[in-house]
């Protein structure tokens, strides 16, 4: 409209600034059709990039192509999992870049190319993602497989992948002209070898034995590390002999000089800790646990979130648009969900539930009842998540349904191909389902991925989360549920310690002060809460239940989103000096 006063958006520009942040992650969930993620870490990475694009943060990302995807899960009637590679055609989804870089691996020159995906934010700003690919003419057959399988292969294969991600990734960004980079963000330790080229560039031809503290400090000024793993066993470690064979004596000497090796091993978390200026855990509790593991490092906390518009169902999006359309660009407006009427929340939820149960019927052939209280449990199938805790005492579960009302449970989640315990868990859930028959209907959805996850978090009545403490660094699917007004029943670990207000945003299992979850005590608590509090509320006082749903959106949705999270990374980690420096970075 001519003569109209310009909007503030007219003053922003998309020119890549001189201050670029480079985000490195072994897995990123970009979209359903690009199977380059296995679970929470990848979904978080994707949500981070989506919010960075919305917020116009000058950021580029690097990951591997994972040509075989994670895997496609099939389950037989007994719940035995089998795995198939996912076939997808990168050239249909991504744009091949002409740039090539060479990474020495075991003395061979391995050529790497990159495919670009563009994450476009709500404001039109673009975050480019480069997926590195070693399947290039001239590479040996084996080298060509190095970027094929996410978390596939053995330790040696994994090390080669981390070399490509860190060393190859840094070289590729330089080749593509994304310099200067003010912050290299290592999302988990897999990317820690990015520090090797940074050290080499800092040395700029000086011999390795000349590395000084000032050089380490110069590298440290440019690196950020987010740790996601609350147990030492979860951190990647490689025998130094293997590392020497893969990256060569000179680079190992550099790491030794930089005090990054420990007695015959290379621990990726230790490298990242030693060479980062900002380190964070992904929830307050996880920060405290990490400080206990690494007492000599200052460890901060930035609690995870989820991308609001990705994980809010279309039905709730429409409801939010009616009363607070600003929520899309400023997630804090979700706080105003307190003003949405309870009948509207109930109606929106009922539509989501119908849609989800129709999808369940289509996929499994099992028809669930839309008026029955429905629990959802889905995430990677691995023993510490204890998906079968709710079946500790099936007769007790049946008695609850007899006293209070009917119950049905939906499960989902893949077990890593080598995770025998995780596979056993899926099997046990199928056994419990058979034992319970029609008394408590239980279904397991095959091949849990982004699209079904989005329907599921919105379509159940309660999101159940009962991992063994303190193993859940954060957890994110309960946040997705909260965006859709679905409250959690969860152990007090990870994000739920921060998001939980008993009876207001959801319910707890056990107390925050028990250091270790006691299996039988947790199961007792779970049954007690369902029988005495949650199900009576659902069946007897549906508007009181809807009040909890509304608080889940207003109190948890407004905070546990990646918009708030990325803003915290920008302020505290990427551009810590002032808010003005952020504006400069964006506009320059
Ligand atoms: C969110 C999500 C996860 C991670 O869930 P957590 O609760 O963080 O364990 C895993 N898989 C898919 C498909 C998801 O959408």
Coordinates of C-alpha atoms and ligand atoms in Angstrom, one line a residue:
X1 CA 0.0 0.0 0.0
X2 CA 1.7 3.2 -1.1
X3 CA 2.4 5.8 1.6
X4 CA 2.0 3.2 4.4
X5 CA 4.5 3.6 7.2
X6 CA 7.2 0.9 6.8
X7 CA 7.0 -2.0 9.1
X8 CA 9.9 -2.8 11.3
X9 CA 10.6 -5.8 9.1
X10 CA 11.6 -3.5 6.3
X11 CA 14.6 -2.5 8.3
X12 CA 16.0 -6.1 8.5
X13 CA 18.1 -7.6 5.8
X14 CA 19.1 -11.1 5.0
X15 CA 22.6 -10.5 3.9
X16 CA 24.8 -13.0 5.6
X17 CA 26.6 -11.0 8.2
X18 CA 30.2 -11.1 9.1
X19 CA 29.3 -13.1 12.1
X20 CA 28.1 -16.6 11.2
X21 CA 27.4 -19.4 13.7
X22 CA 28.2 -22.9 12.5
X23 CA 26.1 -25.6 14.1
X24 CA 27.5 -29.2 13.9
X25 CA 25.3 -32.2 14.6
X26 CA 25.6 -35.9 13.7
X27 CA 21.8 -36.1 13.2
X28 CA 19.3 -33.5 12.1
X29 CA 15.6 -34.1 11.6
X30 CA 14.8 -31.8 8.7
X31 CA 11.6 -33.4 7.5
X32 CA 9.9 -36.8 7.4
X33 CA 11.1 -37.6 3.9
X34 CA 14.8 -37.0 4.9
X35 CA 15.6 -39.9 7.3
X36 CA 18.7 -38.4 8.8
X37 CA 17.9 -38.7 12.5
X38 CA 17.4 -41.4 15.1
X39 CA 15.6 -39.7 17.9
X40 CA 15.6 -36.8 20.4
X41 CA 19.0 -35.4 19.5
X42 CA 18.1 -35.0 15.8
X43 CA 14.6 -33.7 16.4
X44 CA 16.1 -31.1 18.7
X45 CA 18.7 -30.1 16.1
X46 CA 16.0 -29.7 13.5
X47 CA 13.8 -27.6 15.8
X48 CA 16.9 -25.5 16.7
X49 CA 17.5 -24.7 13.0
X50 CA 13.8 -23.9 12.4
X51 CA 13.8 -21.4 15.3
X52 CA 17.2 -20.0 14.2
X53 CA 15.6 -19.3 10.8
X54 CA 12.5 -17.8 12.3
X55 CA 14.7 -15.5 14.5
X56 CA 17.0 -14.6 11.6
X57 CA 20.0 -15.8 13.4
X58 CA 23.0 -15.9 10.9
X59 CA 23.6 -19.7 11.2
X60 CA 24.7 -22.5 9.0
X61 CA 24.6 -26.2 9.9
X62 CA 26.6 -29.3 9.0
X63 CA 25.6 -33.0 9.3
X64 CA 26.2 -36.2 7.3
X65 CA 24.0 -37.3 4.4
X66 CA 23.0 -40.8 5.9
X67 CA 22.1 -42.2 2.5
X68 CA 20.7 -45.4 4.2
X69 CA 18.7 -43.3 6.6
X70 CA 18.3 -44.5 10.2
X71 CA 16.2 -47.5 9.5
X72 CA 12.7 -48.5 8.8
X73 CA 11.2 -50.6 11.6
X74 CA 9.0 -53.6 11.1
X75 CA 7.4 -55.5 14.0
X76 CA 5.9 -59.0 13.7
X77 CA 3.0 -60.2 15.8
X78 CA 5.2 -61.1 18.7
X79 CA 6.9 -57.7 18.7
X80 CA 10.2 -58.8 17.1
X81 CA 11.8 -55.9 15.4
X82 CA 13.5 -56.1 12.0
X83 CA 15.2 -53.3 10.2
X84 CA 15.4 -52.2 6.6
X85 CA 17.5 -49.4 5.1
X86 CA 15.3 -46.4 4.1
X87 CA 15.6 -45.6 0.5
X88 CA 15.5 -42.0 -0.3
X89 CA 16.9 -40.0 -3.1
X90 CA 19.0 -37.1 -1.9
X91 CA 18.9 -35.5 -5.4
X92 CA 15.1 -35.1 -5.1
X93 CA 15.3 -33.3 -1.8
X94 CA 18.6 -31.5 -1.8
X95 CA 20.8 -29.4 -4.0
X96 CA 24.3 -30.7 -4.8
X97 CA 27.0 -28.1 -4.2
X98 CA 29.9 -27.9 -6.6
X99 CA 32.5 -27.6 -3.8
X100 CA 34.7 -30.5 -2.9
X101 CA 37.1 -30.9 0.0
X102 CA 39.6 -33.6 0.8
X103 CA 39.9 -35.3 4.2
X104 CA 42.8 -37.6 4.8
X105 CA 41.6 -40.9 6.4
X106 CA 44.1 -43.6 7.0
X107 CA 46.5 -41.9 4.6
X108 CA 43.9 -41.9 1.8
X109 CA 42.6 -38.7 0.4
X110 CA 38.8 -39.0 0.8
X111 CA 36.9 -36.5 -1.3
X112 CA 33.7 -35.1 0.3
X113 CA 30.9 -33.2 -1.3
X114 CA 27.9 -31.4 0.3
X115 CA 24.2 -31.3 -0.4
X116 CA 22.3 -28.3 0.7
X117 CA 18.9 -28.1 2.3
X118 CA 17.4 -24.7 3.1
X119 CA 15.5 -24.2 6.4
X120 CA 13.3 -21.2 5.7
X121 CA 12.0 -19.3 8.7
X122 CA 8.6 -17.7 9.2
X123 CA 10.2 -14.4 8.2
X124 CA 11.8 -15.8 5.1
X125 CA 15.3 -16.0 6.5
X126 CA 17.3 -19.0 5.4
X127 CA 19.5 -21.3 7.4
X128 CA 21.5 -23.5 5.0
X129 CA 22.2 -27.1 6.1
X130 CA 25.1 -29.0 4.4
X131 CA 24.8 -32.8 4.4
X132 CA 28.3 -34.2 3.8
X133 CA 28.6 -37.1 1.4
X134 CA 31.6 -39.3 0.8
X135 CA 30.0 -41.2 -2.1
X136 CA 32.1 -39.5 -4.7
X137 CA 33.8 -40.9 -7.8
X138 CA 37.5 -41.6 -7.1
X139 CA 36.9 -42.7 -3.5
X140 CA 37.4 -46.4 -2.6
X141 CA 34.2 -48.5 -2.3
X142 CA 34.6 -48.5 1.5
X143 CA 35.2 -44.8 1.8
X144 CA 32.1 -44.3 -0.2
X145 CA 30.0 -45.9 2.5
X146 CA 31.3 -43.7 5.3
X147 CA 28.4 -41.3 5.3
X148 CA 25.7 -43.9 4.7
X149 CA 24.5 -45.2 8.1
X150 CA 23.7 -43.1 11.2
X151 CA 25.1 -44.9 14.2
X152 CA 25.8 -47.9 12.0
X153 CA 29.0 -49.9 11.8
X154 CA 31.6 -50.4 14.5
X155 CA 33.8 -48.0 16.5
X156 CA 36.2 -47.5 13.7
X157 CA 33.4 -46.6 11.2
X158 CA 32.0 -44.2 13.8
X159 CA 35.4 -42.5 14.2
X160 CA 35.7 -42.1 10.4
X161 CA 32.3 -40.5 10.4
X162 CA 33.3 -38.1 13.2
X163 CA 36.4 -37.2 11.2
X164 CA 34.2 -36.3 8.2
X165 CA 31.7 -34.3 10.3
X166 CA 34.3 -32.3 12.3
X167 CA 37.3 -32.0 10.0
X168 CA 35.5 -32.3 6.7
X169 CA 32.7 -30.0 7.9
X170 CA 34.9 -27.2 8.9
X171 CA 36.8 -27.4 5.6
X172 CA 33.6 -27.5 3.7
X173 CA 32.2 -24.3 5.3
X174 CA 35.5 -22.6 4.5
X175 CA 35.3 -23.8 0.9
X176 CA 31.7 -22.6 0.6
X177 CA 32.7 -19.1 1.7
X178 CA 31.0 -19.2 5.1
X179 CA 33.9 -17.5 6.9
X180 CA 34.4 -15.8 9.2
X181 CA 32.6 -17.9 11.7
X182 CA 32.3 -16.5 15.2
X183 CA 31.0 -19.6 16.9
X184 CA 31.4 -23.3 16.1
X185 CA 28.6 -25.0 18.0
X186 CA 29.2 -28.7 18.7
X187 CA 25.8 -30.3 19.3
X188 CA 27.0 -33.3 21.4
X189 CA 30.6 -34.6 21.3
X190 CA 30.3 -36.3 17.9
X191 CA 31.5 -33.0 16.3
X192 CA 34.5 -32.4 18.6
X193 CA 37.1 -33.0 15.9
X194 CA 36.1 -29.6 14.4
X195 CA 38.7 -28.3 16.9
X196 CA 41.5 -30.0 14.9
X197 CA 41.3 -27.7 11.8
X198 CA 40.6 -24.7 14.1
X199 CA 43.9 -25.5 15.9
X200 CA 45.7 -25.9 12.6
X201 CA 44.3 -22.7 11.2
X202 CA 45.4 -20.9 14.4
X203 CA 48.9 -22.4 14.0
X204 CA 48.9 -21.2 10.4
X205 CA 51.9 -23.3 9.4
X206 CA 53.8 -23.1 12.7
X207 CA 55.0 -26.5 13.9
X208 CA 52.8 -28.5 16.2
X209 CA 55.3 -28.3 19.1
X210 CA 54.9 -24.6 19.2
X211 CA 51.2 -24.8 20.3
X212 CA 50.8 -22.4 23.2
X213 CA 48.1 -21.7 25.7
X214 CA 47.3 -18.5 23.7
X215 CA 46.5 -20.7 20.6
X216 CA 44.2 -22.9 22.7
X217 CA 42.6 -19.7 24.0
X218 CA 42.1 -18.4 20.5
X219 CA 40.3 -21.6 19.5
X220 CA 38.3 -21.6 22.7
X221 CA 37.0 -18.1 21.9
X222 CA 35.2 -19.6 18.9
X223 CA 33.6 -22.8 20.2
X224 CA 30.4 -23.7 22.0
X225 CA 29.6 -27.2 23.3
X226 CA 26.3 -28.6 24.3
X227 CA 26.4 -31.9 26.1
X228 CA 23.4 -34.2 26.0
X229 CA 24.5 -37.3 27.9
X230 CA 24.2 -37.6 31.7
X231 CA 26.3 -40.8 32.0
X232 CA 30.0 -41.3 31.3
X233 CA 29.3 -44.5 29.3
X234 CA 27.3 -42.5 26.8
X235 CA 30.3 -40.4 25.7
X236 CA 32.2 -41.4 22.6
X237 CA 35.7 -42.7 23.3
X238 CA 38.3 -44.1 20.9
X239 CA 41.6 -45.9 21.5
X240 CA 44.4 -43.5 20.6
X241 CA 46.0 -46.2 18.4
X242 CA 42.9 -46.3 16.3
X243 CA 42.8 -42.5 16.1
X244 CA 46.4 -42.4 15.1
X245 CA 45.7 -44.8 12.2
X246 CA 42.8 -42.8 11.0
X247 CA 43.9 -39.2 11.3
X248 CA 47.7 -39.6 11.4
X249 CA 50.5 -39.0 13.8
X250 CA 50.7 -35.3 13.3
X251 CA 47.1 -34.6 14.1
X252 CA 47.2 -36.9 17.2
X253 CA 50.3 -35.0 18.3
X254 CA 48.4 -31.8 17.9
X255 CA 45.6 -33.1 20.1
X256 CA 48.2 -34.3 22.7
X257 CA 49.8 -30.9 22.7
X258 CA 46.4 -29.3 23.2
X259 CA 46.0 -31.6 26.3
X260 CA 43.0 -33.3 24.7
X261 CA 44.0 -36.9 25.1
X262 CA 43.8 -39.1 28.2
X263 CA 46.0 -42.1 28.7
X264 CA 45.6 -44.0 25.4
X265 CA 42.1 -42.8 24.6
X266 CA 40.5 -39.9 22.9
X267 CA 37.3 -38.9 24.6
X268 CA 35.2 -36.6 22.4
X269 CA 33.5 -34.9 25.4
X270 CA 36.8 -34.1 26.9
X271 CA 38.1 -32.4 23.8
X272 CA 34.9 -30.4 23.5
X273 CA 35.1 -29.4 27.2
X274 CA 38.7 -28.4 27.1
X275 CA 38.4 -26.3 23.9
X276 CA 35.1 -24.5 24.4
X277 CA 34.4 -21.1 25.9
X278 CA 30.8 -21.9 26.7
X279 CA 29.5 -25.4 27.7
X280 CA 26.0 -26.2 28.6
X281 CA 23.7 -29.0 29.7
X282 CA 20.2 -29.2 28.4
X283 CA 18.2 -28.7 31.6
X284 CA 19.1 -27.4 35.1
X285 CA 19.2 -30.9 36.5
X286 CA 21.4 -32.1 33.7
X287 CA 23.7 -29.2 34.3
X288 CA 24.1 -30.3 37.9
X289 CA 24.7 -33.9 36.9
X290 CA 27.3 -32.7 34.3
X291 CA 29.0 -30.6 36.9
X292 CA 29.3 -33.7 39.0
X293 CA 30.9 -35.6 36.2
X294 CA 33.3 -32.7 35.1
X295 CA 33.8 -30.7 38.3
X296 CA 36.7 -28.6 36.8
X297 CA 34.6 -27.0 34.0
X298 CA 32.1 -24.2 34.3
X299 CA 28.9 -25.8 32.9
X300 CA 25.8 -23.7 32.1
X301 CA 22.3 -24.7 31.4
X302 CA 20.0 -23.9 28.5
X303 CA 16.9 -26.0 28.7
X304 CA 15.7 -27.7 25.5
X305 CA 12.6 -26.8 23.7
X306 CA 10.5 -27.7 20.7
X307 CA 9.6 -25.7 17.6
X308 CA 6.1 -24.4 18.3
X309 CA 4.5 -24.3 14.9
X310 CA 6.0 -27.7 13.9
X311 CA 4.6 -29.5 16.9
X312 CA 1.3 -27.8 17.4
X313 CA -1.4 -29.6 15.5
X314 CA -3.3 -27.7 12.9
X315 CA -6.4 -27.7 15.1
X316 CA -4.7 -26.0 18.0
X317 CA -2.9 -23.7 15.6
X318 CA -6.2 -22.4 14.5
X319 CA -7.4 -22.1 18.1
X320 CA -4.3 -20.0 19.0
X321 CA -4.7 -17.9 15.9
X322 CA -8.2 -16.8 17.0
X323 CA -7.2 -15.3 20.3
X324 CA -3.4 -14.7 20.1
X325 CA -2.2 -14.7 16.5
X326 CA 1.2 -13.3 17.7
X327 CA 2.1 -16.7 19.1
X328 CA 3.6 -17.7 15.8
X329 CA 6.3 -15.1 15.8
X330 CA 6.5 -14.7 19.6
X331 CA 5.9 -18.0 21.4
X332 CA 5.6 -16.1 24.7
X333 CA 2.0 -15.3 23.6
X334 CA 1.2 -18.9 24.4
X335 CA 1.0 -17.6 27.9
X336 CA -2.3 -16.0 27.0
X337 CA -3.8 -19.5 26.5
X338 CA -5.1 -19.0 30.0
X339 CA -7.8 -16.9 28.3
X340 CA -9.0 -19.6 26.0
X341 CA -12.3 -21.2 27.0
X342 CA -12.3 -24.7 28.4
X343 CA -15.0 -25.9 25.9
X344 CA -12.8 -24.8 23.0
X345 CA -9.8 -26.6 24.4
X346 CA -11.9 -29.8 24.9
X347 CA -13.3 -29.5 21.4
X348 CA -9.9 -29.0 19.8
X349 CA -8.4 -31.9 21.7
X350 CA -11.3 -34.2 20.7
X351 CA -10.7 -33.5 17.1
X352 CA -7.0 -34.3 17.5
X353 CA -7.8 -37.5 19.3
X354 CA -10.2 -38.6 16.6
X355 CA -7.7 -37.9 13.9
X356 CA -5.0 -39.8 15.8
X357 CA -7.2 -42.8 16.6
X358 CA -8.2 -43.0 12.9
X359 CA -4.5 -43.1 12.0
X360 CA -3.9 -45.8 14.6
X361 CA -6.8 -47.9 13.1
X362 CA -5.4 -47.4 9.6
X363 CA -1.9 -48.5 10.6
X364 CA -2.7 -51.3 13.1
X365 CA -6.2 -52.4 12.3
X366 CA -7.1 -51.8 16.0
X367 CA -10.0 -49.5 16.7
X368 CA -9.6 -47.6 19.9
X369 CA -12.5 -45.8 21.6
X370 CA -12.5 -42.0 21.4
X371 CA -14.2 -41.7 24.8
X372 CA -11.7 -43.9 26.6
X373 CA -8.8 -42.4 28.6
X374 CA -5.7 -42.8 26.4
X375 CA -2.1 -42.8 27.5
X376 CA 0.7 -42.2 25.0
X377 CA 4.3 -43.5 25.4
X378 CA 6.7 -43.1 22.5
X379 CA 10.4 -42.5 22.2
X380 CA 13.5 -44.5 21.4
X381 CA 13.0 -48.0 22.8
X382 CA 15.9 -48.5 25.2
X383 CA 15.9 -50.1 28.6
X384 CA 16.5 -46.9 30.7
X385 CA 13.3 -45.4 29.4
X386 CA 11.3 -48.3 31.0
X387 CA 8.4 -48.4 28.5
X388 CA 7.1 -51.5 30.3
X389 CA 6.9 -49.9 33.8
X390 CA 3.1 -49.4 33.4
X391 CA 2.9 -53.2 33.1
X392 CA 4.8 -54.0 36.3
X393 CA 1.5 -55.3 37.7
X394 CA -1.1 -55.9 35.0
X395 CA -3.7 -57.1 37.4
X396 CA -3.5 -53.8 39.3
X397 CA -3.9 -52.0 36.0
X398 CA -7.1 -54.0 35.3
X399 CA -8.4 -53.3 38.8
X400 CA -8.0 -49.6 38.1
X401 CA -10.1 -49.8 35.0
X402 CA -12.8 -51.7 36.9
X403 CA -12.9 -49.1 39.7
X404 CA -12.5 -45.9 37.7
X405 CA -13.1 -46.3 34.0
X406 CA -11.6 -47.8 30.9
X407 CA -8.0 -47.2 29.7
X408 CA -6.1 -47.8 26.5
X409 CA -2.4 -47.2 25.8
X410 CA -0.5 -46.4 22.6
X411 CA 3.2 -47.1 22.3
X412 CA 5.8 -46.2 19.6
X413 CA 9.5 -46.2 19.2
X414 CA 12.5 -47.9 17.4
X415 CA 15.2 -49.8 19.2
X416 CA 18.7 -49.3 17.9
X417 CA 19.6 -52.4 15.8
X418 CA 22.3 -53.4 18.4
X419 CA 20.2 -52.6 21.4
X420 CA 19.1 -56.1 22.6
X421 CA 17.5 -54.6 25.7
X422 CA 15.5 -52.2 23.7
X423 CA 14.2 -54.9 21.4
X424 CA 13.3 -57.0 24.4
X425 CA 11.3 -54.1 25.7
X426 CA 9.2 -53.9 22.6
X427 CA 8.6 -57.7 22.8
X428 CA 7.5 -57.4 26.4
X429 CA 5.0 -54.7 25.6
X430 CA 3.5 -57.0 22.9
X431 CA 3.3 -59.8 25.6
X432 CA 1.5 -57.5 28.0
X433 CA -0.9 -56.4 25.3
X434 CA -1.8 -60.0 24.6
X435 CA -2.2 -60.8 28.3
X436 CA -4.5 -57.8 28.8
X437 CA -6.6 -58.4 25.6
X438 CA -9.7 -56.3 25.6
X439 CA -9.4 -55.4 29.3
X440 CA -6.8 -52.7 28.5
X441 CA -6.3 -52.3 24.8
X442 CA -2.6 -51.7 24.0
X443 CA -1.2 -50.9 20.5
X444 CA 2.3 -50.5 19.4
X445 CA 2.8 -48.2 16.3
X446 CA 5.5 -49.3 14.0
X447 CA 8.2 -47.0 12.7
X448 CA 7.7 -44.0 15.0
X449 CA 8.7 -41.0 13.0
X450 CA 8.1 -37.3 12.9
X451 CA 4.6 -37.2 11.3
X452 CA 3.0 -39.9 13.4
X453 CA 4.8 -38.3 16.4
X454 CA 3.1 -35.0 15.7
X455 CA -0.3 -36.7 15.6
X456 CA 0.3 -38.8 18.7
X457 CA 1.5 -36.1 21.0
X458 CA -1.7 -34.2 20.3
X459 CA -4.1 -37.2 20.1
X460 CA -3.6 -38.9 23.5
X461 CA -5.0 -37.7 26.9
X462 CA -1.9 -38.1 28.9
X463 CA 1.8 -38.3 28.0
X464 CA 3.7 -40.8 30.1
X465 CA 7.4 -40.6 30.7
X466 CA 9.2 -42.8 33.3
X467 CA 12.9 -43.2 32.6
X468 CA 15.3 -44.2 35.2
X469 CA 16.8 -41.2 36.9
X470 CA 19.0 -39.3 36.2
X471 CA 19.3 -40.7 32.7
X472 CA 17.0 -38.3 30.9
X473 CA 19.1 -35.2 30.1
X474 CA 16.0 -33.3 29.1
X475 CA 13.4 -35.2 27.1
X476 CA 11.3 -33.3 24.6
X477 CA 8.2 -35.2 23.6
X478 CA 6.3 -34.1 26.7
X479 CA 7.0 -30.5 25.6
X480 CA 5.4 -31.3 22.2
X481 CA 2.4 -32.8 24.0
X482 CA 2.1 -29.6 26.2
X483 CA 1.9 -27.4 23.1
X484 CA -1.3 -29.4 22.3
X485 CA -2.7 -29.2 25.8
X486 CA -1.7 -32.8 26.7
X487 CA -0.4 -33.0 30.2
X488 CA 2.5 -35.3 31.3
X489 CA 2.7 -37.9 34.0
X490 CA 6.4 -38.1 34.4
X491 CA 9.3 -38.9 36.8
X492 CA 11.0 -35.7 38.0
X493 CA 14.0 -35.7 35.8
X494 CA 15.2 -33.6 32.9
X495 CA 12.8 -30.8 31.8
X496 CA 9.9 -32.0 33.9
X497 CA 11.5 -30.8 37.1
X498 CA 11.2 -27.3 35.6
X499 CA 7.8 -27.8 33.9
X500 CA 5.9 -29.7 36.6
X501 CA 3.5 -28.0 38.9
X502 CA 1.6 -30.9 40.6
X503 CA -2.0 -31.0 39.5
X504 CA -1.6 -27.8 37.6
X505 CA 0.5 -28.6 34.5
X506 CA 0.5 -32.4 35.0
X507 CA 1.6 -34.9 37.6
X508 CA 4.8 -36.5 38.9
X509 CA 6.0 -40.0 39.6
X510 CA 8.2 -40.1 42.7
X511 CA 9.8 -37.1 44.2
X512 CA 12.5 -34.8 42.9
X513 CA 14.8 -35.7 45.9
X514 CA 14.9 -39.5 45.4
X515 CA 18.3 -39.8 43.7
X516 CA 17.6 -43.0 41.9
X517 CA 14.2 -44.1 40.7
X518 CA 13.2 -47.2 42.6
X519 CA 11.4 -49.4 40.1
X520 CA 8.7 -50.8 42.4
X521 CA 8.2 -47.5 44.1
X522 CA 7.9 -45.7 40.8
X523 CA 5.4 -48.3 39.6
X524 CA 3.4 -47.9 42.8
X525 CA 3.3 -44.2 42.4
X526 CA 2.3 -44.4 38.7
X527 CA -0.7 -46.6 39.6
X528 CA -1.6 -44.5 42.6
X529 CA -1.7 -41.3 40.5
X530 CA -3.7 -42.9 37.7
X531 CA -6.2 -44.5 40.1
X532 CA -6.7 -41.8 42.7
X533 CA -6.1 -38.6 40.8
X534 CA -5.8 -38.5 37.1
X535 CA -8.4 -40.9 35.8
X536 CA -11.1 -39.8 38.4
X537 CA -10.4 -36.2 37.2
X538 CA -10.7 -37.2 33.5
X539 CA -13.9 -39.2 34.0
X540 CA -15.5 -37.3 36.9
X541 CA -14.4 -33.7 36.4
X542 CA -13.7 -33.2 32.7
X543 CA -13.5 -29.4 33.0
X544 CA -11.0 -29.7 35.8
X545 CA -9.0 -31.9 33.5
X546 CA -9.3 -29.4 30.7
X547 CA -8.0 -26.8 33.2
X548 CA -4.7 -28.8 33.5
X549 CA -4.6 -29.0 29.7
X550 CA -4.9 -25.3 29.4
X551 CA -2.1 -24.7 31.9
X552 CA 0.1 -27.2 30.0
X553 CA -0.1 -24.8 27.0
X554 CA 0.1 -21.5 28.9
X555 CA 2.9 -22.4 31.4
X556 CA 4.9 -25.0 29.5
X557 CA 4.2 -24.2 25.8
X558 CA 5.2 -20.6 26.4
X559 CA 8.6 -21.6 27.8
X560 CA 9.7 -25.0 26.5
X561 CA 10.0 -24.0 22.9
X562 CA 13.2 -23.6 20.8
X563 CA 12.4 -19.9 20.2
X564 CA 13.2 -19.2 23.8
X565 CA 16.0 -21.7 23.7
X566 CA 17.7 -20.2 20.6
X567 CA 17.4 -16.7 22.1
X568 CA 19.2 -18.0 25.1
X569 CA 22.0 -19.5 22.9
X570 CA 22.2 -16.1 21.1
X571 CA 22.4 -14.1 24.3
X572 CA 24.5 -16.4 26.5
X573 CA 26.7 -18.3 24.0
X574 CA 26.9 -17.0 20.5
X575 CA 26.9 -13.3 21.1
X576 CA 27.3 -12.9 24.8
X577 CA 28.5 -9.3 24.9
X578 CA 25.3 -7.5 24.3
X579 CA 22.0 -7.6 22.6
X580 CA 23.4 -4.8 20.3
X581 CA 26.0 -7.2 19.0
X582 CA 23.2 -9.5 17.9
X583 CA 21.4 -6.8 16.1
X584 CA 24.7 -6.0 14.4
X585 CA 25.3 -9.6 13.4
X586 CA 21.9 -9.8 11.9
X587 CA 21.8 -6.5 10.1
X588 CA 25.4 -6.1 9.0
Ligands
LIG1 C1 10.5 -35.9 19.9 C2 10.9 -37.2 19.2 C3 11.8 -38.0 19.9 C4 12.4 -37.7 21.2 O1 11.6 -37.8 22.3 P1 12.1 -37.7 23.8 O2 10.9 -37.5 24.6 O3 13.0 -36.5 23.8 O4 12.8 -38.9 24.1 C5 12.1 -39.2 19.2 N1 11.6 -39.5 18.1 C6 10.7 -38.7 17.4 C7 10.1 -39.2 16.1 C8 10.3 -37.5 18.0 O5 9.4 -36.8 17.3

